[in-house]
PDB file of C-alpha atoms in Angstrom:
ATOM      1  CA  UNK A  23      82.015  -9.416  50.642  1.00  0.00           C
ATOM      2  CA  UNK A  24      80.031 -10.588  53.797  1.00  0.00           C
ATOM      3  CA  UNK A  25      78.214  -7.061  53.626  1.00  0.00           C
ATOM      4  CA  UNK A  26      77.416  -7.269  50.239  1.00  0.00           C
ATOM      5  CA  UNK A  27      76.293 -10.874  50.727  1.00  0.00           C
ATOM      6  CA  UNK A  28      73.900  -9.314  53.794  1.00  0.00           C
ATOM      7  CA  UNK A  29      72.605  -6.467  51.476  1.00  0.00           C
ATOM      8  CA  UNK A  30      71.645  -8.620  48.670  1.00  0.00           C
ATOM      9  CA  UNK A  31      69.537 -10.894  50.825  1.00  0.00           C
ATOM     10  CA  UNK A  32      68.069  -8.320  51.885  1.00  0.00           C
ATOM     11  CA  UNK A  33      66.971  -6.529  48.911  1.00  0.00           C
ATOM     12  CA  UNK A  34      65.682 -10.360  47.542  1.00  0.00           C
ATOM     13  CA  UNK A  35      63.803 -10.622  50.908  1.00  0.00           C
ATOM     14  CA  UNK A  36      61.670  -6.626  50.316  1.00  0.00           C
ATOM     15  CA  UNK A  37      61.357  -7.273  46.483  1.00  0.00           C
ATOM     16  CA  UNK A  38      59.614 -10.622  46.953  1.00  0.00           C
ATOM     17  CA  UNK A  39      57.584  -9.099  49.879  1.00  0.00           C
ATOM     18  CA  UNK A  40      56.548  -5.988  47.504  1.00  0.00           C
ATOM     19  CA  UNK A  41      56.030  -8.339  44.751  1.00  0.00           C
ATOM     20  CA  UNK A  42      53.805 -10.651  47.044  1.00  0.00           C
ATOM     21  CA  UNK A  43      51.650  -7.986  48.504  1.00  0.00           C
ATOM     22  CA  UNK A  44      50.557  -6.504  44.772  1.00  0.00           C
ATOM     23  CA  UNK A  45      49.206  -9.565  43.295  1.00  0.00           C
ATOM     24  CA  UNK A  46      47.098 -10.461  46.115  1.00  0.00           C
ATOM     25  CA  UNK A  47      45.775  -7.660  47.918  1.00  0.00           C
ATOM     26  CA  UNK A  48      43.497  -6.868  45.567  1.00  0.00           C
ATOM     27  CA  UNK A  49      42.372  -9.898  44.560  1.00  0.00           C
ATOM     28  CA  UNK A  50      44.295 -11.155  41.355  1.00  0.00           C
ATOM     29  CA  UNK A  51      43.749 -14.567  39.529  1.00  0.00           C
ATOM     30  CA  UNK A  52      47.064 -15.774  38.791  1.00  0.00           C
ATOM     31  CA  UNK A  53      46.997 -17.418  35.283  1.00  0.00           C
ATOM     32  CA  UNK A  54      49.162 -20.646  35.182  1.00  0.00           C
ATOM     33  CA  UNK A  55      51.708 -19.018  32.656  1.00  0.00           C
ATOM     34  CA  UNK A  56      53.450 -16.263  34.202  1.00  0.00           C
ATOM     35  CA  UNK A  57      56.330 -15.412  33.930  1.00  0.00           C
ATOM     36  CA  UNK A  58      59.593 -14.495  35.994  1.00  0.00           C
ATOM     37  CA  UNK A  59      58.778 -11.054  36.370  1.00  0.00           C
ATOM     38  CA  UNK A  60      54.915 -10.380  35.883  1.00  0.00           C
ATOM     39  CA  UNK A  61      54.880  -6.540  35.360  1.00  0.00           C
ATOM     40  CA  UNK A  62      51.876  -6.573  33.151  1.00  0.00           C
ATOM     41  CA  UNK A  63      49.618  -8.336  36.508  1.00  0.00           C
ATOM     42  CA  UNK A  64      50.622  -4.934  38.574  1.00  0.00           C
ATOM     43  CA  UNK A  65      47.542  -2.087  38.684  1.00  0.00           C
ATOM     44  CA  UNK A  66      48.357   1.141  37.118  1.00  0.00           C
ATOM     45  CA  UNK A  67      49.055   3.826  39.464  1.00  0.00           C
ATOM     46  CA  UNK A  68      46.468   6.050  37.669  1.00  0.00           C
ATOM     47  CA  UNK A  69      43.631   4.204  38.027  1.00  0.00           C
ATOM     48  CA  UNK A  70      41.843   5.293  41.442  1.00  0.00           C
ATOM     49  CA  UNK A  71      41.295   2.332  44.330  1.00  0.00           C
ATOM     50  CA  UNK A  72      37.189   3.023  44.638  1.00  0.00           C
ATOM     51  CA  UNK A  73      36.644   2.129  41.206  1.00  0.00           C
ATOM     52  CA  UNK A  74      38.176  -1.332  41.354  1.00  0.00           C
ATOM     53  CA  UNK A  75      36.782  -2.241  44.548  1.00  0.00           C
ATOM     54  CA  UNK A  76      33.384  -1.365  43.151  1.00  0.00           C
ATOM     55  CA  UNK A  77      34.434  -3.479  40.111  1.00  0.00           C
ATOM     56  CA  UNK A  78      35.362  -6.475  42.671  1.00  0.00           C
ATOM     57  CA  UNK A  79      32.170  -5.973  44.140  1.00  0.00           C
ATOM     58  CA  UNK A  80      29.905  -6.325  41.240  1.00  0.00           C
ATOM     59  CA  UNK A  81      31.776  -9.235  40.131  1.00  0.00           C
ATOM     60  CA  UNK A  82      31.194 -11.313  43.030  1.00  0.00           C
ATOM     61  CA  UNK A  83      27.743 -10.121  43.922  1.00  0.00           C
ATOM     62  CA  UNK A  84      26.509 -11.423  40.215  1.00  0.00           C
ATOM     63  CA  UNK A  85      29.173 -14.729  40.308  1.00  0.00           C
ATOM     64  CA  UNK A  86      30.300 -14.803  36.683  1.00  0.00           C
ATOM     65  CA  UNK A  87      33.351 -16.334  35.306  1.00  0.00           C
ATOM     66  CA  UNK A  88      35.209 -13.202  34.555  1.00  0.00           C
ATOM     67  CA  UNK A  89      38.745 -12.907  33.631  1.00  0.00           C
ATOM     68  CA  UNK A  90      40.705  -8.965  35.040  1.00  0.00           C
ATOM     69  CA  UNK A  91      43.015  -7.317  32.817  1.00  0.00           C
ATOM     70  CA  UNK A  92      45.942  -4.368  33.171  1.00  0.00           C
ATOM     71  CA  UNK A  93      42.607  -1.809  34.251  1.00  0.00           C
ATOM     72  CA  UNK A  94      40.633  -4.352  36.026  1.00  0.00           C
ATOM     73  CA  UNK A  95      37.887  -4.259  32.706  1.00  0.00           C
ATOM     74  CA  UNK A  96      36.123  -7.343  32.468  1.00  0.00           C
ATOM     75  CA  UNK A  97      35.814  -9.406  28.708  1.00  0.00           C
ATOM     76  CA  UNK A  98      32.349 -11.071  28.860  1.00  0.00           C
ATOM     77  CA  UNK A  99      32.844 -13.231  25.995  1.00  0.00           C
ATOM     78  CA  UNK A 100      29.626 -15.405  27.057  1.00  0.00           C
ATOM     79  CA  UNK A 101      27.331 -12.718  27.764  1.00  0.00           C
ATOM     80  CA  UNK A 102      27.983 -10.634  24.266  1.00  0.00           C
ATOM     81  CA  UNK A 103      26.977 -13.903  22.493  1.00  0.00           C
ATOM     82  CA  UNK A 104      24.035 -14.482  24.499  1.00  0.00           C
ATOM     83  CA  UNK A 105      22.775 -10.785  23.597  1.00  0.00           C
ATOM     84  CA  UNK A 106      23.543 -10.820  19.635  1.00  0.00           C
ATOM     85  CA  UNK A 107      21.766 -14.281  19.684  1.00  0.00           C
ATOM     86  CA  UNK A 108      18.629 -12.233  21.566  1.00  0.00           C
ATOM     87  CA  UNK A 109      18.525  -9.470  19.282  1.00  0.00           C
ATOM     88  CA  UNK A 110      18.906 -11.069  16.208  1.00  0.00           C
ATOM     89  CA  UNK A 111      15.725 -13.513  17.449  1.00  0.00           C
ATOM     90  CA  UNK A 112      14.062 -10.348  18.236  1.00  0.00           C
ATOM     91  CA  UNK A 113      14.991  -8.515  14.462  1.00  0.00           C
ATOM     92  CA  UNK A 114      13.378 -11.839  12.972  1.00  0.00           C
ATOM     93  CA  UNK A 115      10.178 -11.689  15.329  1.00  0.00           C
ATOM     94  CA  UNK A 116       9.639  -8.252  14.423  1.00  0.00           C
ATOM     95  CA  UNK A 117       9.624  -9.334  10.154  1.00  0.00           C
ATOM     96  CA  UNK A 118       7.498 -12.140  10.310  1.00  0.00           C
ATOM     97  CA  UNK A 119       4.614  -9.920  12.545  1.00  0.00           C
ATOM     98  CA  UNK A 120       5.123  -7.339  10.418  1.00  0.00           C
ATOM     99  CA  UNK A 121       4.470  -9.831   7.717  1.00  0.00           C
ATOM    100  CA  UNK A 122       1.578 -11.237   9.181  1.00  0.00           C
ATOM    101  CA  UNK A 123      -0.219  -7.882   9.410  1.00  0.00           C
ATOM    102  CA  UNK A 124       0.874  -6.875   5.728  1.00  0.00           C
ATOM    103  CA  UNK A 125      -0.902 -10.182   4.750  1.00  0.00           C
ATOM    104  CA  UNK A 126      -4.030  -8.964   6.936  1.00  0.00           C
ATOM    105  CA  UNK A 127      -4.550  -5.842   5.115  1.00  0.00           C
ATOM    106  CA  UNK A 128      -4.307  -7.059   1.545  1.00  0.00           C
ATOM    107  CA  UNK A 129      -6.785  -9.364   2.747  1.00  0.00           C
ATOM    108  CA  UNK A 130      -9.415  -6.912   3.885  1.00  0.00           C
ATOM    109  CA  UNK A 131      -8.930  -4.812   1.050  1.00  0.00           C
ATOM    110  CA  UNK A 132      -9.420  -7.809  -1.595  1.00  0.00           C
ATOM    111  CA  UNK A 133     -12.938  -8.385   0.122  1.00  0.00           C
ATOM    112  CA  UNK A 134     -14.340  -5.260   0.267  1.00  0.00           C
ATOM    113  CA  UNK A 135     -16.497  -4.323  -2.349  1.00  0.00           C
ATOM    114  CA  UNK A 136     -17.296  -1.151  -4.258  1.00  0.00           C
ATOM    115  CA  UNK A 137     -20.511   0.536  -5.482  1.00  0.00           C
ATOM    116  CA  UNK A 138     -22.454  -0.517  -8.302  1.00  0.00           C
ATOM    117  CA  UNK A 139     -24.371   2.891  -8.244  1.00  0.00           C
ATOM    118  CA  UNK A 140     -21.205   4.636  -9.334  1.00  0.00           C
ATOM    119  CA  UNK A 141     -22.390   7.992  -7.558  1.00  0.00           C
ATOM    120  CA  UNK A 142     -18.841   8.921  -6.621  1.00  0.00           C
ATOM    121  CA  UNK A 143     -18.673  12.763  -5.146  1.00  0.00           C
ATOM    122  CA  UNK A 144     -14.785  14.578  -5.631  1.00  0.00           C
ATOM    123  CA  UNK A 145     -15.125  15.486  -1.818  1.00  0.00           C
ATOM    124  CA  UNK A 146     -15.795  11.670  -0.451  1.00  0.00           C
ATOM    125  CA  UNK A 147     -12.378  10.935  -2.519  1.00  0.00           C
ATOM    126  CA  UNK A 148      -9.152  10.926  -0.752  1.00  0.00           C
ATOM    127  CA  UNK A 149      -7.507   9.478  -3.888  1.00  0.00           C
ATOM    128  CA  UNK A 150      -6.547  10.787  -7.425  1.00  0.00           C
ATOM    129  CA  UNK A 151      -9.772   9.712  -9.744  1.00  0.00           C
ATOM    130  CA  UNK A 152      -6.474   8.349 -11.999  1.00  0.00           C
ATOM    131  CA  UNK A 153      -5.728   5.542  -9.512  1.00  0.00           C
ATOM    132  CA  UNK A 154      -8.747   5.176  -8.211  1.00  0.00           C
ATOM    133  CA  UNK A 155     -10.399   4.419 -11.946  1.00  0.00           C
ATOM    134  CA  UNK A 156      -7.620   1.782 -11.564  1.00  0.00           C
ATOM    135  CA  UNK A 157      -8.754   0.283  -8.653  1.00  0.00           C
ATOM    136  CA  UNK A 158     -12.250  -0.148 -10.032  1.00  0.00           C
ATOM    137  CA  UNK A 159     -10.969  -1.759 -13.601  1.00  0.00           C
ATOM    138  CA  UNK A 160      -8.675  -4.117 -11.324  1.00  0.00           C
ATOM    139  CA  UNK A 161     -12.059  -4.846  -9.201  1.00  0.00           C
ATOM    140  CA  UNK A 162     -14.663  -5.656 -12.120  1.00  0.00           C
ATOM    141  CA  UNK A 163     -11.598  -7.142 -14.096  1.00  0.00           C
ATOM    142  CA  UNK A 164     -11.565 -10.167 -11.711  1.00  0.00           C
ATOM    143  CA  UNK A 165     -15.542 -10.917 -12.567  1.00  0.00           C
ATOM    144  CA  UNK A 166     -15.725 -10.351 -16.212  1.00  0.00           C
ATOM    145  CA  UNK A 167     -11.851 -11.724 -17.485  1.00  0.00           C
ATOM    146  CA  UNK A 168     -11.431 -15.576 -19.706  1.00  0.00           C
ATOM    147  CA  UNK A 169      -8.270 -16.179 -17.502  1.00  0.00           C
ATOM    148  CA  UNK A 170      -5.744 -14.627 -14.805  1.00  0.00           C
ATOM    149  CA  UNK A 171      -3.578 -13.223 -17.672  1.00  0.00           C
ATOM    150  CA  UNK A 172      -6.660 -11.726 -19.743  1.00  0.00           C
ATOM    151  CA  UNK A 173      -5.941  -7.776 -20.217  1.00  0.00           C
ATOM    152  CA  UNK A 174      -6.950  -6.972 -24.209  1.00  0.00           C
ATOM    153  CA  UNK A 175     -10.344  -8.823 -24.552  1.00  0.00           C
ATOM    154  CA  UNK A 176     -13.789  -7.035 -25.488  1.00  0.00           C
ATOM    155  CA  UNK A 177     -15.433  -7.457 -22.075  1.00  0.00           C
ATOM    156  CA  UNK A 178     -12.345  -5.868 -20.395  1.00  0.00           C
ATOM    157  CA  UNK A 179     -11.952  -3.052 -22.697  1.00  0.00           C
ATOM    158  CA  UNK A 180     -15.858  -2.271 -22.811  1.00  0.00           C
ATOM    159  CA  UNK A 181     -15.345  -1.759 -18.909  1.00  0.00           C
ATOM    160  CA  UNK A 182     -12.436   0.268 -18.929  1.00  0.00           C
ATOM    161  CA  UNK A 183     -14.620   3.046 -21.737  1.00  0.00           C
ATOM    162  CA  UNK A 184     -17.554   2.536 -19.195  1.00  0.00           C
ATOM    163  CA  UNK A 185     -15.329   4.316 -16.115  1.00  0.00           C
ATOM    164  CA  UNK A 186     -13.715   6.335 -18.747  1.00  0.00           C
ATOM    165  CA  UNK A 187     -16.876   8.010 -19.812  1.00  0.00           C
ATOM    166  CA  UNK A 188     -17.971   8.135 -16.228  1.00  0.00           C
ATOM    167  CA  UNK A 189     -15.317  10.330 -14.878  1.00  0.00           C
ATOM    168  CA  UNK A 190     -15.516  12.299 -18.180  1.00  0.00           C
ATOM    169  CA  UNK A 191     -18.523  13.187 -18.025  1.00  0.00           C
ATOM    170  CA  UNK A 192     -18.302  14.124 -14.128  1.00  0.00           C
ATOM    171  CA  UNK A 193     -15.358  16.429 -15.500  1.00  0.00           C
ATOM    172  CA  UNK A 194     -17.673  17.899 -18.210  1.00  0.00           C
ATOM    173  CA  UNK A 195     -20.270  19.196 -15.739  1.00  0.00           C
ATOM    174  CA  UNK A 196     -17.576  21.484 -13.593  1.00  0.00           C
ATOM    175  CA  UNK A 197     -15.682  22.176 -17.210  1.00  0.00           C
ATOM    176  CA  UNK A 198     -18.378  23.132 -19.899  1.00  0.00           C
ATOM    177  CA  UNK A 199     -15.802  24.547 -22.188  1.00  0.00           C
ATOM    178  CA  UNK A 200     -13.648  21.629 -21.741  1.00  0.00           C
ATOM    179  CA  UNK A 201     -13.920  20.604 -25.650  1.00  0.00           C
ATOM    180  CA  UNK A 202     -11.030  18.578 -26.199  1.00  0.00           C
ATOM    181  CA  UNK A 203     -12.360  16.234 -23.210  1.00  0.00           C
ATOM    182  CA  UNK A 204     -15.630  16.169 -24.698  1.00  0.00           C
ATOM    183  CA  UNK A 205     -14.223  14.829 -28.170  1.00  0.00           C
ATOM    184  CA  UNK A 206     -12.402  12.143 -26.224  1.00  0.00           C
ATOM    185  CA  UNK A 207     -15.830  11.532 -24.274  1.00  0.00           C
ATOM    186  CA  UNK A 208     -17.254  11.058 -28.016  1.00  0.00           C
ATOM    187  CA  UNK A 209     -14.776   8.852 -28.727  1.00  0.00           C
ATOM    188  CA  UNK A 210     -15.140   6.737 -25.993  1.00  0.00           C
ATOM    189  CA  UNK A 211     -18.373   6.047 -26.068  1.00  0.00           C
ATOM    190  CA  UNK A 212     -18.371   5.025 -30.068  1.00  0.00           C
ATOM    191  CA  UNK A 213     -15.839   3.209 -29.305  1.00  0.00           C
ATOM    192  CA  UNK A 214     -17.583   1.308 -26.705  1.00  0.00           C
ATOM    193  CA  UNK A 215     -20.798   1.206 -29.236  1.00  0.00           C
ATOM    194  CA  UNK A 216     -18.800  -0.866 -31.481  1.00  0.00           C
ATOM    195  CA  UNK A 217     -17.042  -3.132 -29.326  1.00  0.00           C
ATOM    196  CA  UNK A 218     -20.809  -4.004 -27.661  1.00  0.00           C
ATOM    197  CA  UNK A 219     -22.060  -4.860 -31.540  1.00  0.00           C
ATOM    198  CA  UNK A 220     -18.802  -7.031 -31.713  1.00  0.00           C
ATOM    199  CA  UNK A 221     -19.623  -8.734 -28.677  1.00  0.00           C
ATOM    200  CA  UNK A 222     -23.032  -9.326 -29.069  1.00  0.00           C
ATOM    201  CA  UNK A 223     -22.399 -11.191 -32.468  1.00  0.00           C
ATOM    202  CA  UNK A 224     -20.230 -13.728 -30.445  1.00  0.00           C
ATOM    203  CA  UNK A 225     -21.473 -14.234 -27.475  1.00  0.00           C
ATOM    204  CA  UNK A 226     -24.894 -12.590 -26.703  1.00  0.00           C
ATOM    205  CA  UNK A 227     -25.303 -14.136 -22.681  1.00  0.00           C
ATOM    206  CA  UNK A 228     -22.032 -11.849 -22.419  1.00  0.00           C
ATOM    207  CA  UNK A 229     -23.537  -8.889 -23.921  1.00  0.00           C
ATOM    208  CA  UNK A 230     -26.474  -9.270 -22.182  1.00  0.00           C
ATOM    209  CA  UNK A 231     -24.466  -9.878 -18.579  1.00  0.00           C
ATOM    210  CA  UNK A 232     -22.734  -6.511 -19.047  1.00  0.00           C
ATOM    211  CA  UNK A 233     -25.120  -4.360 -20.235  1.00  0.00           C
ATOM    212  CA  UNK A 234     -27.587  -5.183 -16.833  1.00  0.00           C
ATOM    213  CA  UNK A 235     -24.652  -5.136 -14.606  1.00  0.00           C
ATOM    214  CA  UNK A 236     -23.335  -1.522 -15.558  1.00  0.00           C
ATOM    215  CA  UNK A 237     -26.443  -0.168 -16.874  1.00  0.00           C
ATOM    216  CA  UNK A 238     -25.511   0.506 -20.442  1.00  0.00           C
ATOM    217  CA  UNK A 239     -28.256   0.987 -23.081  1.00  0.00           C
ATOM    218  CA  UNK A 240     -28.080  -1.841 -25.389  1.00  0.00           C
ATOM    219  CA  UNK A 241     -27.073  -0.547 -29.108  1.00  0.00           C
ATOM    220  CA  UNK A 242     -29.518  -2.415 -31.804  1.00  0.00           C
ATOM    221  CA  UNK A 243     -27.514  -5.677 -33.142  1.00  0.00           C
ATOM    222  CA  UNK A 244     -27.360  -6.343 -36.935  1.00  0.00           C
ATOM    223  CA  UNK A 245     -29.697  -9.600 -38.608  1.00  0.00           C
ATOM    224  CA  UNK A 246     -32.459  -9.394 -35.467  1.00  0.00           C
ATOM    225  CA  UNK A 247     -35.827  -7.772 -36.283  1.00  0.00           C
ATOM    226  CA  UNK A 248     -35.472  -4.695 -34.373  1.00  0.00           C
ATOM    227  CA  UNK A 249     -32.585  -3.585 -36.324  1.00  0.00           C
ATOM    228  CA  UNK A 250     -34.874  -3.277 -39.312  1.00  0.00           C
ATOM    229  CA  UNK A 251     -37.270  -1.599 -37.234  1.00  0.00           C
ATOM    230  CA  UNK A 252     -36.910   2.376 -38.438  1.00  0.00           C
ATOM    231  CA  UNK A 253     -39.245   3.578 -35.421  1.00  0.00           C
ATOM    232  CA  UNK A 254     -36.679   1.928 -32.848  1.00  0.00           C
ATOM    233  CA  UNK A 255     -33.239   2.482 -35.352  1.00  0.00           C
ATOM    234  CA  UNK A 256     -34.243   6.599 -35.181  1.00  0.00           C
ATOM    235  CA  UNK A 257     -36.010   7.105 -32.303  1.00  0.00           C
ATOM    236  CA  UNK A 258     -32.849   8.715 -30.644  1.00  0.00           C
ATOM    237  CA  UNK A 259     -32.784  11.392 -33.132  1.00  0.00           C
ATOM    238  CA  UNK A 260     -34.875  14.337 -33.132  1.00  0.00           C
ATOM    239  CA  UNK A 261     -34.278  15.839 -36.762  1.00  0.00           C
ATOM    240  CA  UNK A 262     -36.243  13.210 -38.131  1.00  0.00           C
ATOM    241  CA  UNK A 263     -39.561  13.793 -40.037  1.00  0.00           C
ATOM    242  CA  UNK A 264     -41.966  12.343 -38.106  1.00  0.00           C
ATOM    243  CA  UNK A 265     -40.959  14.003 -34.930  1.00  0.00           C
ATOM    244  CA  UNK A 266     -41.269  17.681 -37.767  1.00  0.00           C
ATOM    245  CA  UNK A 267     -44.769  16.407 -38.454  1.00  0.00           C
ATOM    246  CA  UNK A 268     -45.419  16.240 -34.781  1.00  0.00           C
ATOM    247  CA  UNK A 269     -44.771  19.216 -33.732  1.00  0.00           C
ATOM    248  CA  UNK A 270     -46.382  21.102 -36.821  1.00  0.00           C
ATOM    249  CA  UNK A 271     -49.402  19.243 -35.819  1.00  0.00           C
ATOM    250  CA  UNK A 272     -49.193  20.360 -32.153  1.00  0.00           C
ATOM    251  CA  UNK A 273     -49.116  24.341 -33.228  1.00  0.00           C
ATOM    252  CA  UNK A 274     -51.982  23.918 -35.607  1.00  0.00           C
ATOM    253  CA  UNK A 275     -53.806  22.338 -32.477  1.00  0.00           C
ATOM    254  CA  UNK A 276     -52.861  24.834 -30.135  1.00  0.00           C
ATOM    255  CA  UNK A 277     -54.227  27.792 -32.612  1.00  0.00           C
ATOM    256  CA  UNK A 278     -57.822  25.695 -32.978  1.00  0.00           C
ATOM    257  CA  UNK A 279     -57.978  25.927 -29.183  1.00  0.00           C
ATOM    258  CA  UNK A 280     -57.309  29.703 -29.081  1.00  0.00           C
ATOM    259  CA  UNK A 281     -59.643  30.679 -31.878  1.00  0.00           C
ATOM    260  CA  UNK A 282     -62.425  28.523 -30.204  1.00  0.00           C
ATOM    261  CA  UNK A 283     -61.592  30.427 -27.257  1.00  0.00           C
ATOM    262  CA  UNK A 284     -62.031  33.675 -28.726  1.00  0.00           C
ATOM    263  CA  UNK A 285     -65.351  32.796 -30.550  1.00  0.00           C
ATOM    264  CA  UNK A 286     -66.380  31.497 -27.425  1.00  0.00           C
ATOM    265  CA  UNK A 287     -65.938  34.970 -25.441  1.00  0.00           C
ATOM    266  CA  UNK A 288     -67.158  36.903 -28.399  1.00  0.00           C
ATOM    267  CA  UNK A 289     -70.152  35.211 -29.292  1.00  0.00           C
ATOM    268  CA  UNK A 290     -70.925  32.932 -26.913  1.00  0.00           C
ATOM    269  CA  UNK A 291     -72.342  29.507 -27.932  1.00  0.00           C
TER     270      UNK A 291
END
């Protein structure tokens, strides 16, 4: 019994030695609740020795509250919070410049204005003459409209047929034989005729505002004195009598001359 007694103390006396020597030679924080036997505290054997001592190193060189594991990883609860909180300022940073320099550009684009000549060239444009007719309507709408909300009225309808016509008829000059866009030119630009007479009944500073601004030749309004003028009602057609007349005349002048000629040459004076 003695002997047994003996061997037992000793094992107790090596086992708390070996138990001793592998929490703290490597540097362990002992958490207050351990237990009796605290396997889970004890380093893996596959885990190489450099590794944690670099590990050790690091940790005390930057002096943060870290807490070691089984593998000697650190949990940085702290510092994970401190970076989502950085990135997610940064994310909102990043909208409200980008933001700021969408507001810019609509900006610059509202003040620039276009051409009143209207001499646009297919090569200068980048865009399709579709949108870009668009553009110009949206531009000139902004001048001429009654309110924010005005999209049907004569003014705005007379400009849309005046850009209409205009890229029509710079269509019609590469496409001569084009002659279902030249009936839709035609239509256009009675259409516009009429919607001009309309608008010159009602409001006439209007009428007269719009046809300087784009250049449009005024058509002759109904009950004023030059709408009972035939000389100014005709004078844009050519099949007319007076301009027949003319031009008989002109012949019969331009024979005299030549027979005078002739007698001239033949028998002198």
């Amino acid at each position: 019994m003695k002997n047994i007694k003996s061997c037992v103390t000793c094992l107790l006396f090596f086992y708390i030695q070996i138990w001793i020597n592998c929490l703290f030679c490597f540097g362990y924080n002992i958490n207050k609740n351990l237990g009796v036997y605290p396997f889970s505290l004890i380093r893996k054997k596959n885990v190489p020795q450099e590794k944690f001592k670099r590990q050790l190193i690091k940790v005390q060189n930057e002096g943060k509250e870290n807490i070691f594991t089984q593998d000697g990883n650190t949990n940085t609860i702290k510092e994970d919070k401190t970076k989502q909180t950085k990135t997610n300022i940064d994310i909102k940073n990043k909208i409200e410049k980008e933001k700021i320099e969408i507001n810019e550009i609509l900006k610059k684009s509202e003040n620039i204005l276009l051409e009143r000549s209207f001499s646009f060239h297919k090569e200068d444009i980048t865009i399709k003459p579709e949108l870009l007719k668009e553009l110009i309507t949206q531009k000139y709408r902004k001048i001429f409209q009654r309110h924010d909300k005005d999209c049907g009225s004569s003014e705005i309808q007379i400009i849309i047929l005046t850009f209409k016509i205009f890229f029509l008829t710079e269509h019609m000059k590469k496409n001569k034989k084009d002659f279902a866009c030249l009936r839709g030119l035609f239509k256009c630009v009675s259409k516009r005729r009429r919607l001009l007479v309309y608008l010159g009944r009602k409001d006439r500073e209007m009428f007269e505002k719009i046809t300087s601004y784009f250049n449009i030749k005024k058509p002759l309004l109904p009950r004023t004195p030059e709408y009972y003028n035939k000389d100014l009602k005709y004078i844009h057609f050519n099949n007319t009598k007076r301009f027949k007349n003319n031009a008989e005349k002109k012949k019969k002048d331009k024979l005299k001359k030549k027979k005078v000629q002739t007698d001239k040459i033949l028998f002198g004076n």
